[in-house]
Amino acid sequence: MSGTQNTNPGNFANRPKDEVREIASKGGQASHSGGFANMDPEKQREIASKGGQASSGSFEPGSERAREAGRKGGKASGGSDDAE
C-alpha cells in the first residue's frame, strides 16, 4: 500500500463515483421493510393484545424451585438476601 492511499472498501473515497451516487440516492432507506411499525395495524393489535400474558413459564408460582431461582437471581444482581 502506498503512503496515503486507503484500500478500505467501506471508504467511499475508494469506490467508483457511479456506485457512490447509487448508494447516496437510496438516502438511508432500509434494506428490509420489517419491524412492528411497518406491520398491518390488525397484526399489530393481535401481537400487542398478547402483552402481559404469561408465557407458559417453567416455574409454578410459590414453588421451591421458583424461590431458589429468585434467591440466585437476587444474589447475582447484588441484591440483599437478608430474608434467609
mmCIF file of N, CA and C in Angstrom, residues 12-48:
data_model
loop_
_atom_site.group_PDB
_atom_site.id
_atom_site.type_symbol
_atom_site.label_atom_id
_atom_site.label_comp_id
_atom_site.label_asym_id
_atom_site.label_seq_id
_atom_site.Cartn_x
_atom_site.Cartn_y
_atom_site.Cartn_z
ATOM 1 N N PHE A 12 -15.866 5.509 1.086
ATOM 2 C CA PHE A 12 -16.483 5.952 -0.169
ATOM 3 C C PHE A 12 -15.480 6.574 -1.131
ATOM 4 N N ALA A 13 -14.395 7.111 -0.618
ATOM 5 C CA ALA A 13 -13.391 7.717 -1.491
ATOM 6 C C ALA A 13 -12.741 6.671 -2.391
ATOM 7 N N ASN A 14 -12.811 5.401 -1.995
ATOM 8 C CA ASN A 14 -12.191 4.332 -2.780
ATOM 9 C C ASN A 14 -13.165 3.655 -3.734
ATOM 10 N N ARG A 15 -14.391 4.099 -3.777
ATOM 11 C CA ARG A 15 -15.390 3.464 -4.644
ATOM 12 C C ARG A 15 -15.600 4.287 -5.910
ATOM 13 N N PRO A 16 -16.038 3.632 -6.976
ATOM 14 C CA PRO A 16 -16.340 4.380 -8.210
ATOM 15 C C PRO A 16 -17.452 5.408 -7.951
ATOM 16 N N LYS A 17 -17.346 6.568 -8.595
ATOM 17 C CA LYS A 17 -18.314 7.649 -8.360
ATOM 18 C C LYS A 17 -19.748 7.222 -8.662
ATOM 19 N N ASP A 18 -19.956 6.408 -9.695
ATOM 20 C CA ASP A 18 -21.310 5.947 -10.022
ATOM 21 C C ASP A 18 -21.892 5.097 -8.893
ATOM 22 N N GLU A 19 -21.052 4.265 -8.311
ATOM 23 C CA GLU A 19 -21.514 3.410 -7.209
ATOM 24 C C GLU A 19 -21.879 4.267 -5.992
ATOM 25 N N VAL A 20 -21.054 5.266 -5.701
ATOM 26 C CA VAL A 20 -21.322 6.164 -4.576
ATOM 27 C C VAL A 20 -22.629 6.913 -4.812
ATOM 28 N N ARG A 21 -22.852 7.384 -6.053
ATOM 29 C CA ARG A 21 -24.090 8.099 -6.384
ATOM 30 C C ARG A 21 -25.308 7.206 -6.171
ATOM 31 N N GLU A 22 -25.197 5.933 -6.593
ATOM 32 C CA GLU A 22 -26.311 4.995 -6.449
ATOM 33 C C GLU A 22 -26.629 4.754 -4.969
ATOM 34 N N ILE A 23 -25.593 4.566 -4.171
ATOM 35 C CA ILE A 23 -25.792 4.346 -2.734
ATOM 36 C C ILE A 23 -26.425 5.584 -2.103
ATOM 37 N N ALA A 24 -25.919 6.759 -2.459
ATOM 38 C CA ALA A 24 -26.423 8.003 -1.883
ATOM 39 C C ALA A 24 -27.872 8.258 -2.271
ATOM 40 N N SER A 25 -28.266 7.817 -3.460
ATOM 41 C CA SER A 25 -29.641 8.067 -3.909
ATOM 42 C C SER A 25 -30.662 7.308 -3.070
ATOM 43 N N LYS A 26 -30.213 6.250 -2.403
ATOM 44 C CA LYS A 26 -31.122 5.486 -1.542
ATOM 45 C C LYS A 26 -31.371 6.210 -0.226
ATOM 46 N N GLY A 27 -30.518 7.147 0.100
ATOM 47 C CA GLY A 27 -30.694 8.040 1.230
ATOM 48 C C GLY A 27 -31.237 7.445 2.509
ATOM 49 N N GLY A 28 -30.588 6.478 3.079
ATOM 50 C CA GLY A 28 -30.996 5.938 4.367
ATOM 51 C C GLY A 28 -32.144 4.956 4.317
ATOM 52 N N GLN A 29 -32.538 4.513 3.150
ATOM 53 C CA GLN A 29 -33.614 3.526 3.061
ATOM 54 C C GLN A 29 -33.120 2.200 3.608
ATOM 55 N N ALA A 30 -33.958 1.549 4.378
ATOM 56 C CA ALA A 30 -33.590 0.251 4.936
ATOM 57 C C ALA A 30 -33.567 -0.794 3.832
ATOM 58 N N SER A 31 -32.719 -1.788 4.015
ATOM 59 C CA SER A 31 -32.645 -2.855 3.030
ATOM 60 C C SER A 31 -33.760 -3.872 3.230
ATOM 61 N N HIS A 32 -34.529 -3.702 4.291
ATOM 62 C CA HIS A 32 -35.668 -4.588 4.560
ATOM 63 C C HIS A 32 -36.814 -3.735 5.080
ATOM 64 N N SER A 33 -37.994 -4.240 5.025
ATOM 65 C CA SER A 33 -39.139 -3.443 5.474
ATOM 66 C C SER A 33 -39.811 -4.080 6.680
ATOM 67 N N GLY A 34 -39.058 -4.812 7.472
ATOM 68 C CA GLY A 34 -39.624 -5.482 8.634
ATOM 69 C C GLY A 34 -39.853 -4.515 9.779
ATOM 70 N N GLY A 35 -40.290 -5.058 10.872
ATOM 71 C CA GLY A 35 -40.469 -4.251 12.067
ATOM 72 C C GLY A 35 -41.925 -4.033 12.407
ATOM 73 N N PHE A 36 -42.163 -3.842 13.673
ATOM 74 C CA PHE A 36 -43.514 -3.692 14.203
ATOM 75 C C PHE A 36 -44.243 -2.499 13.577
ATOM 76 N N ALA A 37 -43.545 -1.384 13.432
ATOM 77 C CA ALA A 37 -44.180 -0.169 12.923
ATOM 78 C C ALA A 37 -44.649 -0.309 11.482
ATOM 79 N N ASN A 38 -44.040 -1.209 10.728
ATOM 80 C CA ASN A 38 -44.414 -1.380 9.325
ATOM 81 C C ASN A 38 -45.459 -2.464 9.109
ATOM 82 N N MET A 39 -45.927 -3.063 10.196
ATOM 83 C CA MET A 39 -46.912 -4.140 10.076
ATOM 84 C C MET A 39 -48.311 -3.603 9.844
ATOM 85 N N ASP A 40 -49.132 -4.465 9.336
ATOM 86 C CA ASP A 40 -50.550 -4.191 9.197
ATOM 87 C C ASP A 40 -51.115 -3.876 10.590
ATOM 88 N N PRO A 41 -51.911 -2.805 10.736
ATOM 89 C CA PRO A 41 -52.442 -2.432 12.054
ATOM 90 C C PRO A 41 -53.186 -3.570 12.764
ATOM 91 N N GLU A 42 -53.874 -4.400 12.014
ATOM 92 C CA GLU A 42 -54.592 -5.522 12.635
ATOM 93 C C GLU A 42 -53.604 -6.518 13.241
ATOM 94 N N LYS A 43 -52.513 -6.777 12.536
ATOM 95 C CA LYS A 43 -51.477 -7.691 13.034
ATOM 96 C C LYS A 43 -50.813 -7.092 14.276
ATOM 97 N N GLN A 44 -50.582 -5.781 14.269
ATOM 98 C CA GLN A 44 -50.020 -5.106 15.441
ATOM 99 C C GLN A 44 -50.922 -5.305 16.651
ATOM 100 N N ARG A 45 -52.237 -5.095 16.450
ATOM 101 C CA ARG A 45 -53.196 -5.255 17.560
ATOM 102 C C ARG A 45 -53.167 -6.674 18.107
ATOM 103 N N GLU A 46 -53.099 -7.640 17.196
ATOM 104 C CA GLU A 46 -53.085 -9.044 17.607
ATOM 105 C C GLU A 46 -51.863 -9.341 18.485
ATOM 106 N N ILE A 47 -50.709 -8.837 18.068
ATOM 107 C CA ILE A 47 -49.487 -9.066 18.839
ATOM 108 C C ILE A 47 -49.538 -8.291 20.155
ATOM 109 N N ALA A 48 -49.940 -7.029 20.091
ATOM 110 C CA ALA A 48 -49.970 -6.191 21.287
ATOM 111 C C ALA A 48 -50.955 -6.708 22.323
#
